[in-house]
Coordinates of C-alpha atoms and ligand atoms in Angstrom, one line a residue:
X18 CA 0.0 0.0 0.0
X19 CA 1.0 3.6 -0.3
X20 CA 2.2 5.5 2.5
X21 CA 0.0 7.7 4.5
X22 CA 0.7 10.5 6.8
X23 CA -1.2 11.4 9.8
X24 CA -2.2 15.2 9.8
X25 CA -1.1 15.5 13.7
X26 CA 2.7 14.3 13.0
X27 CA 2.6 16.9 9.8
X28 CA 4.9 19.6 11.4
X29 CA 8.5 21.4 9.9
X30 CA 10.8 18.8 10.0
X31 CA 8.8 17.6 7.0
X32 CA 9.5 20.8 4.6
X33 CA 9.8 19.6 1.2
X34 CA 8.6 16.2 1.2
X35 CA 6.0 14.8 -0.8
X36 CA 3.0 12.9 1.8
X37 CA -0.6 11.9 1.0
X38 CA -2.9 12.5 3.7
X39 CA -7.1 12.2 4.1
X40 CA -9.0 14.1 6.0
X41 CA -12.7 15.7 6.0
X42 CA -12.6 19.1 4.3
X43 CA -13.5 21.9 7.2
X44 CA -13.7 25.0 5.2
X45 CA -12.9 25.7 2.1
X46 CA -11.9 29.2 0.5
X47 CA -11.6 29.9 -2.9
X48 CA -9.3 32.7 -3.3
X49 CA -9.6 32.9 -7.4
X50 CA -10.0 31.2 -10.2
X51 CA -6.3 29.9 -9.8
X52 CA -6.1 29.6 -6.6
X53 CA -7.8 28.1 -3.3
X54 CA -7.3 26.9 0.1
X55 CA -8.8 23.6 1.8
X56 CA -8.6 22.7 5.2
X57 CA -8.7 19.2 6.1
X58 CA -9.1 17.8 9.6
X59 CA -8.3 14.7 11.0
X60 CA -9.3 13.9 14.8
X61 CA -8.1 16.7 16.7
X62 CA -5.5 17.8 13.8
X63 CA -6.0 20.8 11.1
X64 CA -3.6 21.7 8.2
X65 CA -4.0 24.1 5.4
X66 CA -4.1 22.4 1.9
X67 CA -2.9 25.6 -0.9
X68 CA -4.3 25.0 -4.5
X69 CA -2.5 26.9 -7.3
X70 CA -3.1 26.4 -10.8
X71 CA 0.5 25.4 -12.5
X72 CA 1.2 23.3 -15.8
X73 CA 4.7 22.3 -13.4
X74 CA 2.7 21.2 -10.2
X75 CA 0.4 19.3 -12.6
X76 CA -2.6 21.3 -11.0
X77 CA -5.5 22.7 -13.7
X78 CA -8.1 25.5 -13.5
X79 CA -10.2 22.4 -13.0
X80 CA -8.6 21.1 -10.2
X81 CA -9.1 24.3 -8.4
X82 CA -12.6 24.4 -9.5
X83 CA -13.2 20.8 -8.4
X84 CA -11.8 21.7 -4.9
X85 CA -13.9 25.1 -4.7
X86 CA -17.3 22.7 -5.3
X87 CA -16.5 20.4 -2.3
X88 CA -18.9 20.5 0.0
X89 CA -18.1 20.7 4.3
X90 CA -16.6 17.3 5.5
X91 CA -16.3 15.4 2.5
X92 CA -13.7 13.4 3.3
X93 CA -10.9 14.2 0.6
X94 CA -7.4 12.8 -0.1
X95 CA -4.4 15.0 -0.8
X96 CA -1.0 14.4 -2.1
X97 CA 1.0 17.2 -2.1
X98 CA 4.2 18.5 -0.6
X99 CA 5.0 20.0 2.8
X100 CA 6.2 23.8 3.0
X101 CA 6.6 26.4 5.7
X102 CA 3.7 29.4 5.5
X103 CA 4.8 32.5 4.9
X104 CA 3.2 34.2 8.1
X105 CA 1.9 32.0 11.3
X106 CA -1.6 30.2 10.9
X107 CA -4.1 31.0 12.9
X108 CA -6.8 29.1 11.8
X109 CA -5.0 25.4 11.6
X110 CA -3.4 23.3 14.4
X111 CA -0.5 22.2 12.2
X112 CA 1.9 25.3 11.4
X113 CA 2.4 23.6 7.6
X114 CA 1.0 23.9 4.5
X115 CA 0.3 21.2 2.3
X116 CA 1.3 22.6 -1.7
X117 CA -1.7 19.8 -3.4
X118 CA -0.5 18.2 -6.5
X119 CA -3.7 15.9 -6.4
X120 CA -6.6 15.8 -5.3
X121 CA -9.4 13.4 -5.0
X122 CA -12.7 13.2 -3.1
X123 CA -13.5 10.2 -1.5
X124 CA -16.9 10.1 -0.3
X125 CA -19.2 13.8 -0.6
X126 CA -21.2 15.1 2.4
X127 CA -24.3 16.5 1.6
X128 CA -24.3 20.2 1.1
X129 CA -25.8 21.6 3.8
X130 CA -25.3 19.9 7.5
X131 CA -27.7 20.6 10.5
X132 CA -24.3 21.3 12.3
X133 CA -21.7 23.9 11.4
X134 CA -18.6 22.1 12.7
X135 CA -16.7 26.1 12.5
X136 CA -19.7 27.2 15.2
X137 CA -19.7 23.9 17.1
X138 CA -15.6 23.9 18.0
X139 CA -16.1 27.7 19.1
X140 CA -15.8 28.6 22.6
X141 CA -17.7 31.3 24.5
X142 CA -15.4 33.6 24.6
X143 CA -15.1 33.7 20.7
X144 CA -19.2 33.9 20.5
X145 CA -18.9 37.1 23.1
X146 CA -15.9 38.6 21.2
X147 CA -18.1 38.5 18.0
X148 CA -21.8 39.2 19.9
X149 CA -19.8 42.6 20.9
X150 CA -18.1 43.6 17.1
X151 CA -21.7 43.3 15.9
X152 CA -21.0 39.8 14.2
X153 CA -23.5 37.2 13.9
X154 CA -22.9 33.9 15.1
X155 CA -24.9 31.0 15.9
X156 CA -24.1 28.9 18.9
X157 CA -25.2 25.1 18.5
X158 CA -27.7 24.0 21.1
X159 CA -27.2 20.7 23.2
X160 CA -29.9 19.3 21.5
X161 CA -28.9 19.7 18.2
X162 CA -25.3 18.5 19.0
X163 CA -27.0 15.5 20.4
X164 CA -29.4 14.9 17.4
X165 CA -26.7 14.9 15.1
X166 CA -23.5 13.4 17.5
X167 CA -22.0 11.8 14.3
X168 CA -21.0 15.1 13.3
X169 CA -20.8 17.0 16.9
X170 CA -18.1 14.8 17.9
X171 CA -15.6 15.9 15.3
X172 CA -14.9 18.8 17.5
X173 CA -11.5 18.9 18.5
X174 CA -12.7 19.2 22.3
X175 CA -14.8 16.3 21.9
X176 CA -12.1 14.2 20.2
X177 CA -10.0 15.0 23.3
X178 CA -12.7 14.1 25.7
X179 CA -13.0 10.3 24.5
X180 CA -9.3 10.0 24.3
X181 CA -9.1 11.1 27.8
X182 CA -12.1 9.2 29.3
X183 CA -10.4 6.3 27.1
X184 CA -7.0 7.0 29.4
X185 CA -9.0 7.2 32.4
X186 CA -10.2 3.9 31.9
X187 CA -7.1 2.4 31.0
X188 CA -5.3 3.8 34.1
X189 CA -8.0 2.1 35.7
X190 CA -7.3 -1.2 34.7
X191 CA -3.7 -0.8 34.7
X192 CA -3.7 0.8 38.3
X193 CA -6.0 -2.2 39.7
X194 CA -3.8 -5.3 37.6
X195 CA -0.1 -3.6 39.0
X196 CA -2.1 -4.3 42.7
X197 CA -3.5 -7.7 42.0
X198 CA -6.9 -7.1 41.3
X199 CA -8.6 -9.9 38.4
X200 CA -11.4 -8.0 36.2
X201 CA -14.7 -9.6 36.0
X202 CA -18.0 -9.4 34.2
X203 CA -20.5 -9.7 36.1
X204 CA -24.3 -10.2 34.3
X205 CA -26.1 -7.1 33.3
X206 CA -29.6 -9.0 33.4
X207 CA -30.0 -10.1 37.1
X208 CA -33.5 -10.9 38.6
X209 CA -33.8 -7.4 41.1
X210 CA -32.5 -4.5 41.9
X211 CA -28.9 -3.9 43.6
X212 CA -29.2 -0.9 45.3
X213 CA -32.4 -0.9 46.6
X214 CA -35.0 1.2 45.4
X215 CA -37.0 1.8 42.5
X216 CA -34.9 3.3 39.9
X217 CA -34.3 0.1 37.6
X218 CA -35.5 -0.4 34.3
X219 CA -37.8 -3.6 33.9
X220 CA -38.5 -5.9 31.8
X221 CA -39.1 -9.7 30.9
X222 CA -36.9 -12.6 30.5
X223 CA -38.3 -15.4 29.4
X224 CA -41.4 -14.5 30.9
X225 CA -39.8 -14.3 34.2
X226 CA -39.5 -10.8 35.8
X227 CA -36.1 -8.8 35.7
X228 CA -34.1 -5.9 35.7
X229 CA -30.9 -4.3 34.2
X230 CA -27.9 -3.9 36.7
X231 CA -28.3 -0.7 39.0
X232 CA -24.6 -1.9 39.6
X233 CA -22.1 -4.7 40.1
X234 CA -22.8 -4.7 43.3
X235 CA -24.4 -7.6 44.7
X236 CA -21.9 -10.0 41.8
X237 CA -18.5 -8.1 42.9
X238 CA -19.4 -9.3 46.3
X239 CA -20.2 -12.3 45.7
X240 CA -17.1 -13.2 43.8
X241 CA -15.2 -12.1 46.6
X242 CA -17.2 -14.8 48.3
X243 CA -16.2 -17.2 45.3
X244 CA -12.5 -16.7 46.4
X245 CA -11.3 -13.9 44.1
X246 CA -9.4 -11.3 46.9
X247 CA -9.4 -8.4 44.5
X248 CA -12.0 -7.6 41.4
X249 CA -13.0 -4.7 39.5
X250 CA -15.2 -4.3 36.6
X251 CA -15.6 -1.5 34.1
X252 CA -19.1 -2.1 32.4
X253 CA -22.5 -0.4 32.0
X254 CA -24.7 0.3 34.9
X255 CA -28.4 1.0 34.5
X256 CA -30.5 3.7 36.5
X257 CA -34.0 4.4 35.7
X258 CA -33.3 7.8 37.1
X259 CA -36.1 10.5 36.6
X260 CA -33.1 13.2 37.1
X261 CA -32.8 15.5 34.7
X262 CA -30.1 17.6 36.3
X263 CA -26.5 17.9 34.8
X264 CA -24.6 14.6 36.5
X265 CA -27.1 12.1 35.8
X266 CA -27.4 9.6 33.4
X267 CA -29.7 6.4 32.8
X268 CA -27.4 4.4 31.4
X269 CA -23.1 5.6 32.5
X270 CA -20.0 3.4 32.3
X271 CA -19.0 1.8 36.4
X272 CA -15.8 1.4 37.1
X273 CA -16.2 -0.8 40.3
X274 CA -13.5 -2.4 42.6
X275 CA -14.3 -4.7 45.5
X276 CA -11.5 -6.3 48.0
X277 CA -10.9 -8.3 51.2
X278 CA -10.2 -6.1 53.7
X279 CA -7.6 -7.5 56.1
X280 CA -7.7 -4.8 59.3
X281 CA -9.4 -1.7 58.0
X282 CA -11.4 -0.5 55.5
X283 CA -8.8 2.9 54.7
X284 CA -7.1 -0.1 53.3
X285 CA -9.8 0.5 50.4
X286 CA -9.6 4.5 50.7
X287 CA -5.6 3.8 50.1
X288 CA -5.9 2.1 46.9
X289 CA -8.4 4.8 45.9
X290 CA -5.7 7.2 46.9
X291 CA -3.1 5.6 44.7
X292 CA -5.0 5.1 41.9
X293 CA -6.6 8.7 41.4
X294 CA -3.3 10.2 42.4
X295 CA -2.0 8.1 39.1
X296 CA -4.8 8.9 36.8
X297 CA -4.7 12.7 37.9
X298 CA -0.5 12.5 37.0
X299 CA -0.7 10.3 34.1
X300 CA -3.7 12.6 32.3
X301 CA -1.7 15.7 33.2
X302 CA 1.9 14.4 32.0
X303 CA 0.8 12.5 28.7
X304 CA -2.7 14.1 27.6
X305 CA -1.3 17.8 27.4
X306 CA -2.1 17.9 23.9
X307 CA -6.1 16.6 24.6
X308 CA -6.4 18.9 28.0
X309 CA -5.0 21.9 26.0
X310 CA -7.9 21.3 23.2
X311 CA -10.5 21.0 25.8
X312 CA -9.4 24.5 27.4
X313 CA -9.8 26.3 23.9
X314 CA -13.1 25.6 23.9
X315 CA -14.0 24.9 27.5
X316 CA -11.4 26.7 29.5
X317 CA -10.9 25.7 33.1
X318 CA -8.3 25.2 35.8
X319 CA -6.3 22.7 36.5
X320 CA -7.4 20.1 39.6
X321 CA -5.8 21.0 42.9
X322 CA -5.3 17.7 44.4
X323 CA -2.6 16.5 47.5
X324 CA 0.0 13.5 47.1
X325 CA -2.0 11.9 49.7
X326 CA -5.6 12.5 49.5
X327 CA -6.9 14.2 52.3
X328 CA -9.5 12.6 54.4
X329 CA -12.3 14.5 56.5
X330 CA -15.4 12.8 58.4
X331 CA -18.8 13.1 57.6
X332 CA -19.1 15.2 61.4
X333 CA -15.8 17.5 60.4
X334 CA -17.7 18.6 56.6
X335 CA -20.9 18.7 58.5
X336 CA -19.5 21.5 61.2
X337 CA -17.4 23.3 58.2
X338 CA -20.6 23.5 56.8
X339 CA -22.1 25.0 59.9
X340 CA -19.6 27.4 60.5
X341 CA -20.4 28.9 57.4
X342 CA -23.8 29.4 57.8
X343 CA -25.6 26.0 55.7
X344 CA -27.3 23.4 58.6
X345 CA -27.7 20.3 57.8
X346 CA -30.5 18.1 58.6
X347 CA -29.7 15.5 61.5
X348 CA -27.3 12.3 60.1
X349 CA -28.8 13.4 56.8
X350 CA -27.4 13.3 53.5
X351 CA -25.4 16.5 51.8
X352 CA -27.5 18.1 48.7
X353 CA -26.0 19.1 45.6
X354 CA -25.7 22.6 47.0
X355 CA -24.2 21.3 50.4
X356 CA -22.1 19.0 48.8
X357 CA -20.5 22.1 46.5
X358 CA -20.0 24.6 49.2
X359 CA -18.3 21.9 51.2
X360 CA -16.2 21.6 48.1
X361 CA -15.4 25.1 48.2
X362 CA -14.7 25.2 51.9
X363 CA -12.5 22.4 51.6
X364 CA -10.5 24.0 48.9
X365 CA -10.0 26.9 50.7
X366 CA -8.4 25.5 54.0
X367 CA -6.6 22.7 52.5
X368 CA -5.8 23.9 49.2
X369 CA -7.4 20.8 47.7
X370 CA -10.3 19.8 44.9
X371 CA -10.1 16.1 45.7
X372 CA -11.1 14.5 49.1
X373 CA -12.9 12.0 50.8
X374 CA -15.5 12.3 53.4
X375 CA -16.1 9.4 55.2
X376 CA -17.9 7.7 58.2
X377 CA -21.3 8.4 56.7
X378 CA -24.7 7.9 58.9
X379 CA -26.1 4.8 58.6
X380 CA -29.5 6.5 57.6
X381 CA -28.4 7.6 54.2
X382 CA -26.2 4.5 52.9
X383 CA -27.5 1.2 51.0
X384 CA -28.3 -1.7 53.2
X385 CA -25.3 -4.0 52.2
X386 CA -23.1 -1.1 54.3
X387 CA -21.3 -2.2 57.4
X388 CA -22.2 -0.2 60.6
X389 CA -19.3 1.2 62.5
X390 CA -18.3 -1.1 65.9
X391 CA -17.9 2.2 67.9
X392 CA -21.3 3.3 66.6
X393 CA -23.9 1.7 64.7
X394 CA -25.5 4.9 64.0
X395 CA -22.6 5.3 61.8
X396 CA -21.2 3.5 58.5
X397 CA -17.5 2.4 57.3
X398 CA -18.8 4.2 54.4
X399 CA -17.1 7.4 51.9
X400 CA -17.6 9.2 49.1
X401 CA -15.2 11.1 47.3
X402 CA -15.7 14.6 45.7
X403 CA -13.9 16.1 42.8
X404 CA -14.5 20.1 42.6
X405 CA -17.3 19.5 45.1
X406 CA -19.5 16.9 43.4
X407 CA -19.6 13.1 43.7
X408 CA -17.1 11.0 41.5
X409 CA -17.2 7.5 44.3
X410 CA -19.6 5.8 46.7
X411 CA -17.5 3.3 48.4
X412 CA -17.6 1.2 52.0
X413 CA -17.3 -1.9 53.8
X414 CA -19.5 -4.3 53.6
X415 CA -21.5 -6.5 55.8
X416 CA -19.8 -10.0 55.4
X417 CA -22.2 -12.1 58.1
X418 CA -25.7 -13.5 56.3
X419 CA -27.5 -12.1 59.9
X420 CA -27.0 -8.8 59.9
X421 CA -27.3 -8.3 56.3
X422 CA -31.0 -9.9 56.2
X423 CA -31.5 -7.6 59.2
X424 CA -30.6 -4.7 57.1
X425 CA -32.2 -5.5 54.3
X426 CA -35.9 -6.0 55.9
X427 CA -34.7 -2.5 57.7
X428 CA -34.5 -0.9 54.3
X429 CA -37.5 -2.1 53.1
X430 CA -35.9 -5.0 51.2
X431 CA -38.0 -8.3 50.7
X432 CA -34.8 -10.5 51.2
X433 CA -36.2 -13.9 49.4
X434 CA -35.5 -11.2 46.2
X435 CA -31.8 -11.1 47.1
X436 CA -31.6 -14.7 48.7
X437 CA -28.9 -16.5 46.7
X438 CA -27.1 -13.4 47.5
X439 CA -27.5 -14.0 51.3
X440 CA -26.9 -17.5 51.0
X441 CA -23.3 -17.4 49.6
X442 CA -22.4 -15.1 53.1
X443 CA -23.0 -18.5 54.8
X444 CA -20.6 -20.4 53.2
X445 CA -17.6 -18.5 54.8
X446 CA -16.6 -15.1 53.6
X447 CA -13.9 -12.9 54.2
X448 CA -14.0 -9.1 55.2
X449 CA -14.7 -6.9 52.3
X450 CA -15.0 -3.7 51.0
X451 CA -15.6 -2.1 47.6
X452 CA -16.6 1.0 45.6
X453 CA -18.2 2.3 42.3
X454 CA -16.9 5.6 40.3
X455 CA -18.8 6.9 37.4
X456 CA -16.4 7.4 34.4
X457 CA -18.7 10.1 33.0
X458 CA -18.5 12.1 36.3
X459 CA -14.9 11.9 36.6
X460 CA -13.9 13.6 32.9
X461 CA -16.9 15.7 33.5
X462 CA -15.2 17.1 36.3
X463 CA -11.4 16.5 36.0
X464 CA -11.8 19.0 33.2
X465 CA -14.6 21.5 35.0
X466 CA -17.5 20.4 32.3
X467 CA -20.5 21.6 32.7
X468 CA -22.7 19.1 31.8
X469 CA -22.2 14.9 32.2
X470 CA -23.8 14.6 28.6
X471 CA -20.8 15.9 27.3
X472 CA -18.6 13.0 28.2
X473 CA -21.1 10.3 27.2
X474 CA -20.5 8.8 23.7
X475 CA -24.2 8.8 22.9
X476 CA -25.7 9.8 25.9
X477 CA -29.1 8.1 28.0
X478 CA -31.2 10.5 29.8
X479 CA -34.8 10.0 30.9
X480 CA -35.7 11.9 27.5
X481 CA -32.8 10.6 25.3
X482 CA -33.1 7.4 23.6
X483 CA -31.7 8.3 20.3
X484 CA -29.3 8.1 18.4
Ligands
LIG520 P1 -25.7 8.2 44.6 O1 -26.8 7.8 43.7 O2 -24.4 7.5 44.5 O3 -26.0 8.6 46.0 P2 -25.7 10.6 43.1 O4 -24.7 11.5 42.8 O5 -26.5 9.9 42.0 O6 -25.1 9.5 43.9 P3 -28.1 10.8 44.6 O7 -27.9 10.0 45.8 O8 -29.0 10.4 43.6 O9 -26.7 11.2 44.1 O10 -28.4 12.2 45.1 C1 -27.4 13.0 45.8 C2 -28.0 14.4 45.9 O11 -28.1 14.9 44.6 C3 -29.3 14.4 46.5 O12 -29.2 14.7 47.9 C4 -30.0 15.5 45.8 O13 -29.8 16.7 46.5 C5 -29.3 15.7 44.5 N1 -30.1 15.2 43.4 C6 -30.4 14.0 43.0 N2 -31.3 14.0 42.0 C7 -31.6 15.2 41.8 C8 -32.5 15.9 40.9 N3 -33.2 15.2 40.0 N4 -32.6 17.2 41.0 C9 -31.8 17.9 41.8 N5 -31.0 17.4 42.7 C10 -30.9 16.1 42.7
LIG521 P1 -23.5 4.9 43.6 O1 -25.0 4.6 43.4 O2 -23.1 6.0 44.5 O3 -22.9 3.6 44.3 O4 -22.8 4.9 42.2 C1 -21.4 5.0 42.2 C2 -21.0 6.2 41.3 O5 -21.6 6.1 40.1 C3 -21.8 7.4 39.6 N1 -23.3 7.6 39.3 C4 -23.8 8.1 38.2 N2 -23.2 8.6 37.1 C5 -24.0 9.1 36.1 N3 -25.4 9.0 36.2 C6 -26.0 8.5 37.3 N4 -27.3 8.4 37.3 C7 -25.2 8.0 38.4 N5 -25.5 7.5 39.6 C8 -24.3 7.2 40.1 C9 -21.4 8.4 40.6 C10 -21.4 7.6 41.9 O6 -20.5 8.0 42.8 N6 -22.7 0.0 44.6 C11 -22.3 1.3 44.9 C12 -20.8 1.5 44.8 C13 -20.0 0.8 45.9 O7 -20.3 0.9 47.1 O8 -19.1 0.0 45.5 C14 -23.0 2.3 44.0 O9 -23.6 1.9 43.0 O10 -20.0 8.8 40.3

């Protein structure tokens, strides 16, 4: 086959050499009869392609025409030769110019798309800049971005937000297997609900009743039960959530992790410690390029985290909280709001974006969630914040069949729906703990998005089934 370049590695040290590259045709400009420029894009990559009519170049007045009559985002294949511009680009990525000897499209878009890519990659500054020198823009709605995703996620900001959720995941994995963990699948079609409830979607098997997973939950535990020390599972998790708020999903990807615990359950706070320190290092040492083209269009601040995650109880956030000025209702859980000003409070005296808040009231946690010895008004339960909103539930569990059927028919549980579950306490089982991160949430707030339907592919909220 012939040898194709990639418009990303297209930068000086390639002056003067002949490539052939393909990419969809972003604007084109024709500048005159003889002449015309095409940019072509390619993932998060730009570079300027310079038509000139010349008998030595081997490019016609036809060529130029044939360019000039593209429409937006055909997808077009150049070969040409690399040369340095004669004044800094502004509007490309790559500071090169392709001179086109040939030209050839490859597959034509229809003339006129529902999305302007030029409008979609624009950031709000640029839309303000323009709103104040009288110019006319048109910002593209979420809606319409999510009607027509196929061509929304072109955006250079959106190519770098897959390529980091993809790191994020991969960290993951590679994080968990360096510390022993074995990744599982657990089944997706399970006969109730995991977390208690009524957020699951239902629907028939085989004319029996069932669900989709609300989570791994009850399975992750239950392998620890079948002998495996250390799981994790990254895999879809179902909530038939009527929330339509900003960080809420009906269908997001789990990453889950569930362990023995040998003393103490900060043994699975530390391994959450480790691993988001990694992630956090590894996306801002090797995804520079992806994190810059998010902040173009999205700008935001970097995450202030520690080297070791700071830790605060449930009590402490609730009296930082109180000092300034928000009460919380009795051993109840934090709202959105609370939950952000803690965030900010937090920030403020320990100079960190990142934390967990542990020892939760019983009250508010799932019924699987062991009490604390000291307390049993109290859980060895966390969650852990990033920029004040929830990224991780996490705790240890009950591990003796009693006192989780107790629990259960506390919380409203019929436990013959969860029995096999029960059952496989009985058999001997170790000390374990566990917790559940939404991907989705994490890039959502790593980079200060705005929105959690931004970092899902093709996104599932309670209105959204489609595309
Ligand atoms: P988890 O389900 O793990 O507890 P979550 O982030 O989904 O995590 P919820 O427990 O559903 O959070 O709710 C936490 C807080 O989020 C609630 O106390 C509530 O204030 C807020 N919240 C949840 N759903 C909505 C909603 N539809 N509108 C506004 N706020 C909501
Ligand atoms: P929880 O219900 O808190 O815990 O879920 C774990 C994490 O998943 C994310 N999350 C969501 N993301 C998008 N849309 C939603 N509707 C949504 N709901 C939750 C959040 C949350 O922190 N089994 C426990 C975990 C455990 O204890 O191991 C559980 O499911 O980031």
């Amino acid at each position: 086959g012939r040898s194709w370049t990639g418009i990303g590695d297209l930068d000086e040290s390639a002056e003067g050499r002949p490539v052939l590259i393909r990419g969809a045709a972003q604007a084109i400009r024709p500048v005159s009869k003889k002449m015309a420029f095409v940019v072509l894009r390619q993932s998060m990559s730009t570079v300027q392609c310079v038509l000139v009519a010349s008998a030595d170049a081997g490019v016609s007045t036809q060529m130029v025409r044939f360019a000039t009559s593209l429409s937006k985002e055909s997808i077009v294949d150049v070969e040409g030769v690399v040369s340095l511009p004669k004044e800094p680009l502004k509007a490309t990525t790559q500071q090169v110019e392709i001179q086109v000897r040939k030209l050839y499209c490859i597959n034509r878009a229809i003339p006129t798309l529902p999305i302007n890519l030029e409008d979609a990659a624009r950031s709000e500054a640029e839309f303000e800049r323009a709103e104040q020198a009288g110019e006319k823009l048109v910002r593209v709605g979420q809606d319409t971005r999510l009607n027509y995703r196929a061509i929304d996620l072109r955006t250079p900001a959106n190519q770098a937000i897959f390529r980091i959720q993809c790191q994020v995941e991969n960290k993951f994995r590679e994080f968990l297997l360096s510390m022993n963990f074995v990744g599982i699948h657990s089944p997706k079609l399970i006969s109730g609900s995991s977390e208690g409830g009524a957020a699951v979607f239902k629907l028939q098997y085989n004319g029996q009743p069932a669900c989709l997973a609300q989570s791994p939950q009850l399975y992750k535990q239950m392998s620890i039960c079948g002998g495996f020390e250390r799981v994790f599972e990254v895999g879809p998790v179902f909530r038939a959530e009527n929330s339509n708020t900003h960080r809420h999903l009906c269908e997001f990807v789990g990453l889950d992790a569930e362990m023995e615990i040998k003393e103490h359950y900060f043994e699975v706070c530390d391994i959450i410690d480790g691993l988001f320190v990694a992630i956090f290092k590894h996306l801002n040492e090797n995804c520079k390029k992806e994190l810059e083209t998010i902040n173009r269009q999205y700008p935001f601040e970097p995450l202030k985290y520690l080297e070791k995650t700071l830790k605060l109880t449930y009590d402490e956030g609730i009296q930082m909280l109180k000092e300034a000025g928000t009460e919380i209702e009795p051993m109840g859980d934090l709202n959105t709001e609370a939950e952000k000003k803690l965030g900010r409070l937090v920030k403020e005296k320990y100079g960190t974006e990142f934390f967990i808040l542990y020892r939760y009231p019983l009250a508010v946690r799932p019924f699987y969630t062991m009490p604390c010895y000291d307390n049993p008004a109290y859980t060895n339960s966390f969650d852990v914040f990033i920029r004040g909103e929830e990224i991780i539930s996490g705790a240890q569990r009950i591990h003796t069949p009693e006192l989780l059927t107790k629990r259960a028919i506390e919380c409203g549980i019929d436990a013959s729906t969860i029995a096999s579950y029960i059952e496989s306490f009985t058999y001997g089982a170790p000390p374990h703990g566990g917790f559940g991160v939404g991907l989705e949430r994490v890039v959502m707030l790593f980079c200060a998005l705005n929105n959690i339907r931004k970092t899902s592919l093709f996104p599932r909220d309670p209105q959204r089934l489609v595309p």
